[in-house]
PDB file of C-alpha atoms in Angstrom:
ATOM      1  CA  GLY A   1     -17.161  25.253  10.524  1.00  0.00           C
ATOM      2  CA  GLU A   2     -16.409  23.752   7.160  1.00  0.00           C
ATOM      3  CA  ASN A   3     -19.445  23.450   4.969  1.00  0.00           C
ATOM      4  CA  VAL A   4     -20.217  22.721   1.321  1.00  0.00           C
ATOM      5  CA  GLU A   5     -23.614  23.539  -0.145  1.00  0.00           C
ATOM      6  CA  GLN A   6     -24.753  21.887  -3.370  1.00  0.00           C
ATOM      7  CA  HIS A   7     -27.617  22.720  -5.735  1.00  0.00           C
ATOM      8  CA  PRO A   8     -29.873  21.479  -7.155  1.00  0.00           C
ATOM      9  CA  SER A   9     -30.721  18.355  -5.195  1.00  0.00           C
ATOM     10  CA  THR A  10     -32.366  16.795  -8.256  1.00  0.00           C
ATOM     11  CA  LEU A  11     -31.890  17.547 -11.930  1.00  0.00           C
ATOM     12  CA  SER A  12     -33.720  16.025 -14.864  1.00  0.00           C
ATOM     13  CA  VAL A  13     -32.521  16.669 -18.417  1.00  0.00           C
ATOM     14  CA  GLN A  14     -33.196  15.279 -21.856  1.00  0.00           C
ATOM     15  CA  GLU A  15     -30.506  13.180 -23.475  1.00  0.00           C
ATOM     16  CA  GLY A  16     -28.114  15.453 -25.346  1.00  0.00           C
ATOM     17  CA  ASP A  17     -28.781  18.492 -23.161  1.00  0.00           C
ATOM     18  CA  SER A  18     -26.275  19.994 -20.749  1.00  0.00           C
ATOM     19  CA  ALA A  19     -26.360  19.670 -16.964  1.00  0.00           C
ATOM     20  CA  VAL A  20     -24.872  22.094 -14.453  1.00  0.00           C
ATOM     21  CA  ILE A  21     -24.400  21.466 -10.739  1.00  0.00           C
ATOM     22  CA  LYS A  22     -23.204  24.224  -8.433  1.00  0.00           C
ATOM     23  CA  CYS A  23     -21.415  24.166  -5.091  1.00  0.00           C
ATOM     24  CA  THR A  24     -20.329  26.755  -2.561  1.00  0.00           C
ATOM     25  CA  TYR A  25     -17.715  26.209   0.130  1.00  0.00           C
ATOM     26  CA  SER A  26     -17.173  28.104   3.350  1.00  0.00           C
ATOM     27  CA  ASP A  27     -13.496  27.621   4.227  1.00  0.00           C
ATOM     28  CA  SER A  28     -11.328  29.976   2.202  1.00  0.00           C
ATOM     29  CA  ALA A  29      -8.317  27.729   2.880  1.00  0.00           C
ATOM     30  CA  SER A  30      -9.848  24.975   0.739  1.00  0.00           C
ATOM     31  CA  ASN A  31      -7.672  24.322  -2.273  1.00  0.00           C
ATOM     32  CA  TYR A  32      -8.787  20.998  -3.734  1.00  0.00           C
ATOM     33  CA  PHE A  33     -12.229  20.362  -5.232  1.00  0.00           C
ATOM     34  CA  PRO A  34     -13.098  16.880  -6.509  1.00  0.00           C
ATOM     35  CA  TRP A  35     -16.369  15.694  -7.992  1.00  0.00           C
ATOM     36  CA  TYR A  36     -17.572  12.153  -7.387  1.00  0.00           C
ATOM     37  CA  LYS A  37     -20.200  10.108  -9.204  1.00  0.00           C
ATOM     38  CA  GLN A  38     -22.075   7.487  -7.231  1.00  0.00           C
ATOM     39  CA  GLU A  39     -24.345   4.991  -8.951  1.00  0.00           C
ATOM     40  CA  LEU A  40     -26.955   3.200  -6.887  1.00  0.00           C
ATOM     41  CA  GLY A  41     -25.352   0.740  -4.510  1.00  0.00           C
ATOM     42  CA  LYS A  42     -21.830   1.507  -5.707  1.00  0.00           C
ATOM     43  CA  ARG A  43     -18.804   3.344  -4.389  1.00  0.00           C
ATOM     44  CA  PRO A  44     -18.213   7.044  -5.100  1.00  0.00           C
ATOM     45  CA  GLN A  45     -15.824   7.417  -8.024  1.00  0.00           C
ATOM     46  CA  LEU A  46     -13.832  10.497  -8.946  1.00  0.00           C
ATOM     47  CA  ILE A  47     -14.811  11.971 -12.288  1.00  0.00           C
ATOM     48  CA  ILE A  48     -12.847  15.227 -12.264  1.00  0.00           C
ATOM     49  CA  ASP A  49     -11.025  17.455  -9.799  1.00  0.00           C
ATOM     50  CA  ILE A  50      -9.609  20.963  -9.771  1.00  0.00           C
ATOM     51  CA  ARG A  51      -7.006  22.682  -7.658  1.00  0.00           C
ATOM     52  CA  SER A  52      -7.162  26.281  -6.545  1.00  0.00           C
ATOM     53  CA  ASN A  53      -4.418  27.460  -8.880  1.00  0.00           C
ATOM     54  CA  VAL A  54      -6.630  26.660 -11.879  1.00  0.00           C
ATOM     55  CA  GLY A  55      -9.884  28.330 -12.913  1.00  0.00           C
ATOM     56  CA  GLU A  56     -11.218  25.694 -15.278  1.00  0.00           C
ATOM     57  CA  LYS A  57     -10.527  22.107 -16.234  1.00  0.00           C
ATOM     58  CA  LYS A  58     -12.081  19.999 -18.959  1.00  0.00           C
ATOM     59  CA  ASP A  59     -12.113  16.285 -19.679  1.00  0.00           C
ATOM     60  CA  GLN A  60     -14.142  15.321 -22.749  1.00  0.00           C
ATOM     61  CA  ARG A  61     -17.808  16.049 -21.910  1.00  0.00           C
ATOM     62  CA  ILE A  62     -17.093  17.091 -18.334  1.00  0.00           C
ATOM     63  CA  ALA A  63     -15.758  20.450 -17.159  1.00  0.00           C
ATOM     64  CA  VAL A  64     -15.336  22.106 -13.789  1.00  0.00           C
ATOM     65  CA  THR A  65     -14.994  25.813 -13.075  1.00  0.00           C
ATOM     66  CA  LEU A  66     -13.743  27.457  -9.900  1.00  0.00           C
ATOM     67  CA  ASN A  67     -14.295  31.004  -8.657  1.00  0.00           C
ATOM     68  CA  LYS A  68     -12.109  31.405  -5.572  1.00  0.00           C
ATOM     69  CA  THR A  69     -13.280  34.925  -4.837  1.00  0.00           C
ATOM     70  CA  ALA A  70     -16.911  33.855  -4.637  1.00  0.00           C
ATOM     71  CA  LYS A  71     -16.009  30.413  -3.240  1.00  0.00           C
ATOM     72  CA  HIS A  72     -18.080  28.740  -5.941  1.00  0.00           C
ATOM     73  CA  PHE A  73     -17.315  25.771  -8.166  1.00  0.00           C
ATOM     74  CA  SER A  74     -19.478  24.074 -10.750  1.00  0.00           C
ATOM     75  CA  LEU A  75     -19.682  20.849 -12.740  1.00  0.00           C
ATOM     76  CA  HIS A  76     -20.763  21.008 -16.365  1.00  0.00           C
ATOM     77  CA  ILE A  77     -21.742  17.914 -18.326  1.00  0.00           C
ATOM     78  CA  THR A  78     -22.425  18.389 -22.029  1.00  0.00           C
ATOM     79  CA  GLU A  79     -24.211  16.051 -24.430  1.00  0.00           C
ATOM     80  CA  THR A  80     -25.659  14.057 -21.541  1.00  0.00           C
ATOM     81  CA  GLN A  81     -26.270  10.341 -21.984  1.00  0.00           C
ATOM     82  CA  PRO A  82     -28.499   7.957 -19.995  1.00  0.00           C
ATOM     83  CA  GLU A  83     -25.393   6.414 -18.413  1.00  0.00           C
ATOM     84  CA  ASP A  84     -24.650   9.804 -16.822  1.00  0.00           C
ATOM     85  CA  SER A  85     -27.657   9.224 -14.548  1.00  0.00           C
ATOM     86  CA  ALA A  86     -26.343   8.968 -10.985  1.00  0.00           C
ATOM     87  CA  VAL A  87     -25.820  11.008  -7.830  1.00  0.00           C
ATOM     88  CA  TYR A  88     -23.033  13.561  -8.120  1.00  0.00           C
ATOM     89  CA  PHE A  89     -21.197  14.921  -5.077  1.00  0.00           C
ATOM     90  CA  CYS A  90     -18.942  17.914  -4.903  1.00  0.00           C
ATOM     91  CA  ALA A  91     -16.331  18.131  -2.170  1.00  0.00           C
ATOM     92  CA  ALA A  92     -13.703  20.473  -0.833  1.00  0.00           C
ATOM     93  CA  SER A  93     -10.557  19.892   1.160  1.00  0.00           C
ATOM     94  CA  ILE A  94      -7.564  21.720   2.496  1.00  0.00           C
ATOM     95  CA  GLY A  95      -4.535  20.043   1.040  1.00  0.00           C
ATOM     96  CA  ASN A  96      -1.066  20.764   2.238  1.00  0.00           C
ATOM     97  CA  GLY A  97       1.721  18.720   3.701  1.00  0.00           C
ATOM     98  CA  GLY A  98       0.419  18.834   7.239  1.00  0.00           C
ATOM     99  CA  ALA A  99      -3.312  18.719   6.663  1.00  0.00           C
ATOM    100  CA  THR A 100      -5.702  15.821   6.914  1.00  0.00           C
ATOM    101  CA  ASN A 101      -6.953  16.376   3.367  1.00  0.00           C
ATOM    102  CA  LYS A 102     -10.351  15.170   4.581  1.00  0.00           C
ATOM    103  CA  LEU A 103     -13.143  15.761   2.115  1.00  0.00           C
ATOM    104  CA  ILE A 104     -16.167  17.860   3.054  1.00  0.00           C
ATOM    105  CA  PHE A 105     -18.979  16.733   0.775  1.00  0.00           C
ATOM    106  CA  GLY A 106     -22.049  18.461  -0.508  1.00  0.00           C
ATOM    107  CA  THR A 107     -25.434  16.803  -0.123  1.00  0.00           C
ATOM    108  CA  GLY A 108     -25.492  15.442  -3.654  1.00  0.00           C
ATOM    109  CA  THR A 109     -27.428  15.975  -6.885  1.00  0.00           C
ATOM    110  CA  LEU A 110     -29.512  13.199  -8.367  1.00  0.00           C
ATOM    111  CA  LEU A 111     -29.133  13.571 -12.131  1.00  0.00           C
ATOM    112  CA  ALA A 112     -31.673  11.815 -14.326  1.00  0.00           C
ATOM    113  CA  VAL A 113     -31.044  11.813 -18.073  1.00  0.00           C
ATOM    114  CA  GLN A 114     -34.236  11.010 -19.954  1.00  0.00           C
ATOM    115  CA  PRO A 115     -33.741   9.104 -23.240  1.00  0.00           C
TER     116      PRO A 115
ATOM    117  CA  ASP B   1      -9.358  -6.178  -7.673  1.00  0.00           C
ATOM    118  CA  THR B   2      -6.525  -3.954  -6.490  1.00  0.00           C
ATOM    119  CA  GLY B   3      -8.774  -1.209  -5.172  1.00  0.00           C
ATOM    120  CA  VAL B   4      -9.954  -0.504  -1.633  1.00  0.00           C
ATOM    121  CA  SER B   5     -11.839  -3.444  -0.212  1.00  0.00           C
ATOM    122  CA  GLN B   6     -14.203  -3.532   2.736  1.00  0.00           C
ATOM    123  CA  ASP B   7     -15.662  -6.405   4.675  1.00  0.00           C
ATOM    124  CA  PRO B   8     -18.412  -7.248   5.280  1.00  0.00           C
ATOM    125  CA  ARG B   9     -20.543  -5.625   2.588  1.00  0.00           C
ATOM    126  CA  HIS B  10     -23.657  -5.869   4.699  1.00  0.00           C
ATOM    127  CA  LYS B  11     -24.209  -6.260   8.431  1.00  0.00           C
ATOM    128  CA  ILE B  12     -27.490  -6.586  10.292  1.00  0.00           C
ATOM    129  CA  THR B  13     -27.205  -6.445  14.051  1.00  0.00           C
ATOM    130  CA  LYS B  14     -29.437  -6.085  17.044  1.00  0.00           C
ATOM    131  CA  ARG B  15     -29.371  -2.893  19.045  1.00  0.00           C
ATOM    132  CA  GLY B  16     -26.791  -3.083  21.776  1.00  0.00           C
ATOM    133  CA  GLN B  17     -24.464  -5.478  19.965  1.00  0.00           C
ATOM    134  CA  ASN B  18     -20.903  -4.645  18.947  1.00  0.00           C
ATOM    135  CA  VAL B  19     -19.816  -4.704  15.325  1.00  0.00           C
ATOM    136  CA  THR B  20     -16.442  -4.454  13.619  1.00  0.00           C
ATOM    137  CA  PHE B  21     -15.709  -3.547  10.009  1.00  0.00           C
ATOM    138  CA  ARG B  22     -12.482  -3.996   8.095  1.00  0.00           C
ATOM    139  CA  CYS B  23     -10.890  -1.908   5.365  1.00  0.00           C
ATOM    140  CA  ASP B  24      -7.937  -2.908   3.185  1.00  0.00           C
ATOM    141  CA  PRO B  25      -6.589   0.177   1.393  1.00  0.00           C
ATOM    142  CA  ILE B  26      -4.600   0.283  -1.804  1.00  0.00           C
ATOM    143  CA  SER B  27      -1.234  -1.117  -0.757  1.00  0.00           C
ATOM    144  CA  GLU B  28       1.002   1.887  -1.371  1.00  0.00           C
ATOM    145  CA  HIS B  29      -1.411   4.415   0.158  1.00  0.00           C
ATOM    146  CA  ASN B  30      -0.451   5.696   3.584  1.00  0.00           C
ATOM    147  CA  ARG B  31      -3.566   7.863   4.126  1.00  0.00           C
ATOM    148  CA  LEU B  32      -6.766   6.105   5.202  1.00  0.00           C
ATOM    149  CA  TYR B  33     -10.152   7.657   5.938  1.00  0.00           C
ATOM    150  CA  TRP B  34     -13.457   6.465   7.316  1.00  0.00           C
ATOM    151  CA  TYR B  35     -16.674   8.185   6.267  1.00  0.00           C
ATOM    152  CA  ARG B  36     -20.328   7.563   7.094  1.00  0.00           C
ATOM    153  CA  GLN B  37     -23.081   8.052   4.537  1.00  0.00           C
ATOM    154  CA  THR B  38     -26.791   8.081   5.278  1.00  0.00           C
ATOM    155  CA  LEU B  39     -29.539   7.968   2.675  1.00  0.00           C
ATOM    156  CA  GLY B  40     -29.732  11.129   0.597  1.00  0.00           C
ATOM    157  CA  GLN B  41     -26.611  12.653   2.103  1.00  0.00           C
ATOM    158  CA  GLY B  42     -22.987  13.008   1.145  1.00  0.00           C
ATOM    159  CA  PRO B  43     -20.315  11.062   2.996  1.00  0.00           C
ATOM    160  CA  GLU B  44     -19.369  12.580   6.375  1.00  0.00           C
ATOM    161  CA  PHE B  45     -15.795  12.392   7.635  1.00  0.00           C
ATOM    162  CA  LEU B  46     -15.266  10.231  10.709  1.00  0.00           C
ATOM    163  CA  THR B  47     -11.545   9.703  11.169  1.00  0.00           C
ATOM    164  CA  TYR B  48      -8.158   9.783   9.441  1.00  0.00           C
ATOM    165  CA  PHE B  49      -4.975   7.727   9.693  1.00  0.00           C
ATOM    166  CA  GLN B  50      -1.577   8.513   8.329  1.00  0.00           C
ATOM    167  CA  ASN B  51       0.201   5.177   8.413  1.00  0.00           C
ATOM    168  CA  GLU B  52      -0.640   3.774  11.859  1.00  0.00           C
ATOM    169  CA  ALA B  53      -1.260   7.137  13.535  1.00  0.00           C
ATOM    170  CA  GLN B  54      -4.840   8.309  13.995  1.00  0.00           C
ATOM    171  CA  LEU B  55      -4.428  12.030  13.426  1.00  0.00           C
ATOM    172  CA  GLU B  56      -7.962  13.345  13.377  1.00  0.00           C
ATOM    173  CA  LYS B  57     -11.360  12.309  14.672  1.00  0.00           C
ATOM    174  CA  SER B  58     -14.652  14.009  13.907  1.00  0.00           C
ATOM    175  CA  ARG B  59     -16.925  15.039  16.739  1.00  0.00           C
ATOM    176  CA  LEU B  60     -19.383  12.680  15.031  1.00  0.00           C
ATOM    177  CA  LEU B  61     -17.258   9.850  16.371  1.00  0.00           C
ATOM    178  CA  SER B  62     -18.754   9.177  19.799  1.00  0.00           C
ATOM    179  CA  ASP B  63     -17.036   7.186  22.528  1.00  0.00           C
ATOM    180  CA  ARG B  64     -18.757   4.076  21.206  1.00  0.00           C
ATOM    181  CA  PHE B  65     -16.706   4.252  18.029  1.00  0.00           C
ATOM    182  CA  SER B  66     -13.076   3.243  17.823  1.00  0.00           C
ATOM    183  CA  ALA B  67     -10.790   2.802  14.865  1.00  0.00           C
ATOM    184  CA  GLU B  68      -7.368   1.260  14.527  1.00  0.00           C
ATOM    185  CA  ARG B  69      -4.723   0.786  11.888  1.00  0.00           C
ATOM    186  CA  PRO B  70      -2.196  -1.247  13.822  1.00  0.00           C
ATOM    187  CA  LYS B  71       0.473  -1.809  11.197  1.00  0.00           C
ATOM    188  CA  GLY B  72      -0.314   1.019   8.865  1.00  0.00           C
ATOM    189  CA  SER B  73      -2.022  -1.312   6.431  1.00  0.00           C
ATOM    190  CA  PHE B  74      -5.613  -2.502   7.027  1.00  0.00           C
ATOM    191  CA  SER B  75      -7.923  -0.650   9.395  1.00  0.00           C
ATOM    192  CA  THR B  76     -10.842  -1.660  11.586  1.00  0.00           C
ATOM    193  CA  LEU B  77     -13.797   0.388  12.767  1.00  0.00           C
ATOM    194  CA  GLU B  78     -15.651  -0.906  15.810  1.00  0.00           C
ATOM    195  CA  ILE B  79     -18.990   0.317  17.065  1.00  0.00           C
ATOM    196  CA  GLN B  80     -19.934  -0.727  20.570  1.00  0.00           C
ATOM    197  CA  ARG B  81     -23.489  -0.900  21.913  1.00  0.00           C
ATOM    198  CA  THR B  82     -24.980  -0.135  18.513  1.00  0.00           C
ATOM    199  CA  GLU B  83     -28.001   2.156  18.269  1.00  0.00           C
ATOM    200  CA  GLN B  84     -30.567   2.473  15.486  1.00  0.00           C
ATOM    201  CA  GLY B  85     -29.053   5.826  14.589  1.00  0.00           C
ATOM    202  CA  ASP B  86     -25.831   4.048  13.666  1.00  0.00           C
ATOM    203  CA  SER B  87     -27.550   2.515  10.639  1.00  0.00           C
ATOM    204  CA  ALA B  88     -25.666   3.868   7.628  1.00  0.00           C
ATOM    205  CA  MET B  89     -23.132   3.031   4.946  1.00  0.00           C
ATOM    206  CA  TYR B  90     -19.590   3.107   6.317  1.00  0.00           C
ATOM    207  CA  LEU B  91     -17.097   3.991   3.606  1.00  0.00           C
ATOM    208  CA  CYS B  92     -13.345   3.648   3.707  1.00  0.00           C
ATOM    209  CA  ALA B  93     -11.061   5.605   1.406  1.00  0.00           C
ATOM    210  CA  SER B  94      -7.324   5.713   0.850  1.00  0.00           C
ATOM    211  CA  SER B  95      -4.956   8.050  -0.915  1.00  0.00           C
ATOM    212  CA  PRO B  96      -1.220   8.503  -1.438  1.00  0.00           C
ATOM    213  CA  GLY B  97       0.803  10.660   0.919  1.00  0.00           C
ATOM    214  CA  THR B  98       0.944  13.720  -1.302  1.00  0.00           C
ATOM    215  CA  ALA B  99      -1.573  16.522  -0.895  1.00  0.00           C
ATOM    216  CA  ASN B 100      -4.530  17.115  -3.187  1.00  0.00           C
ATOM    217  CA  THR B 101      -4.653  13.662  -4.690  1.00  0.00           C
ATOM    218  CA  GLU B 102      -7.590  11.408  -5.420  1.00  0.00           C
ATOM    219  CA  ALA B 103      -9.194   9.511  -2.574  1.00  0.00           C
ATOM    220  CA  PHE B 104     -10.228   6.029  -3.687  1.00  0.00           C
ATOM    221  CA  PHE B 105     -13.309   4.670  -1.991  1.00  0.00           C
ATOM    222  CA  GLY B 106     -14.245   1.130  -1.088  1.00  0.00           C
ATOM    223  CA  GLN B 107     -17.672  -0.364  -1.740  1.00  0.00           C
ATOM    224  CA  GLY B 108     -18.684   0.318   1.835  1.00  0.00           C
ATOM    225  CA  THR B 109     -20.270  -1.691   4.624  1.00  0.00           C
ATOM    226  CA  ARG B 110     -23.993  -1.172   5.014  1.00  0.00           C
ATOM    227  CA  LEU B 111     -24.966  -1.450   8.663  1.00  0.00           C
ATOM    228  CA  THR B 112     -28.558  -1.997   9.715  1.00  0.00           C
ATOM    229  CA  VAL B 113     -29.329  -1.912  13.431  1.00  0.00           C
ATOM    230  CA  VAL B 114     -32.677  -3.496  14.306  1.00  0.00           C
TER     231      VAL B 114
END
C-alpha cells in the first residue's frame, strides 16, 4: 500500500548549519509532496510543497528537491535558527480531479537547532 | 481566527464511553479530512468528505467510529465504546476543491481514555 519513509528520526545541528531531511514514497502515482512543521502542542503547518512537474523549489532558507525516478524527495534548511526547532513531516498524495488527495505522512524528524 | 477550528481541545473519558468531536473548516473549503496522530508518529488518514459526501474511509476506522458532515460545512467524529487504544490527537484538515492544494489543519482534539 501507500507508504512514506522519512529519515532521520532526530537531527541535531548547530545554529547556522544546514539540515537535510529525506523521504521516500512508494506509490508512483503520487504527484504532490508537502512538508509540514509541527511545534510542540501545535497544529501542523505547511512550510513548502512541490508538485511532480517540478524538480526543485526554494523559498528563502528552505528548499525541496524531488527525484521522481527514485521516488525520493528532500527538505533542505540553510542557516538554521533556534526557531527552526520542531518536528518536520513529509507527505505524499495523489492529486487529480477525482482523487481523495489524502496525505500519507512520514514518521517525522525532530530537528533541534543548538544555539 | 478564520482557520480550521476544533472542539473540544482536550477530552478525558472513561473506557466504554462515547465521545464526539467537532470540526469547523475554512468556510469556502469543500474538502474535509480527519486524521489521527499518536505520539512520535505522523498523522494517519481516517476519512474524507467532499461537501457532505463521505468518499473514503481508512481501514483504521473501525465500526466504532463514525463521521458526518451533514450540510457540507462542519463535521463531527464520534467514537463509541472508547478503548485505551483510541487515545490520540484527532486532527481535522480542510482544503479547496482543486487538486494539489494546501491542507490546513486545526489545532486538534487530544483524547485520553482512562
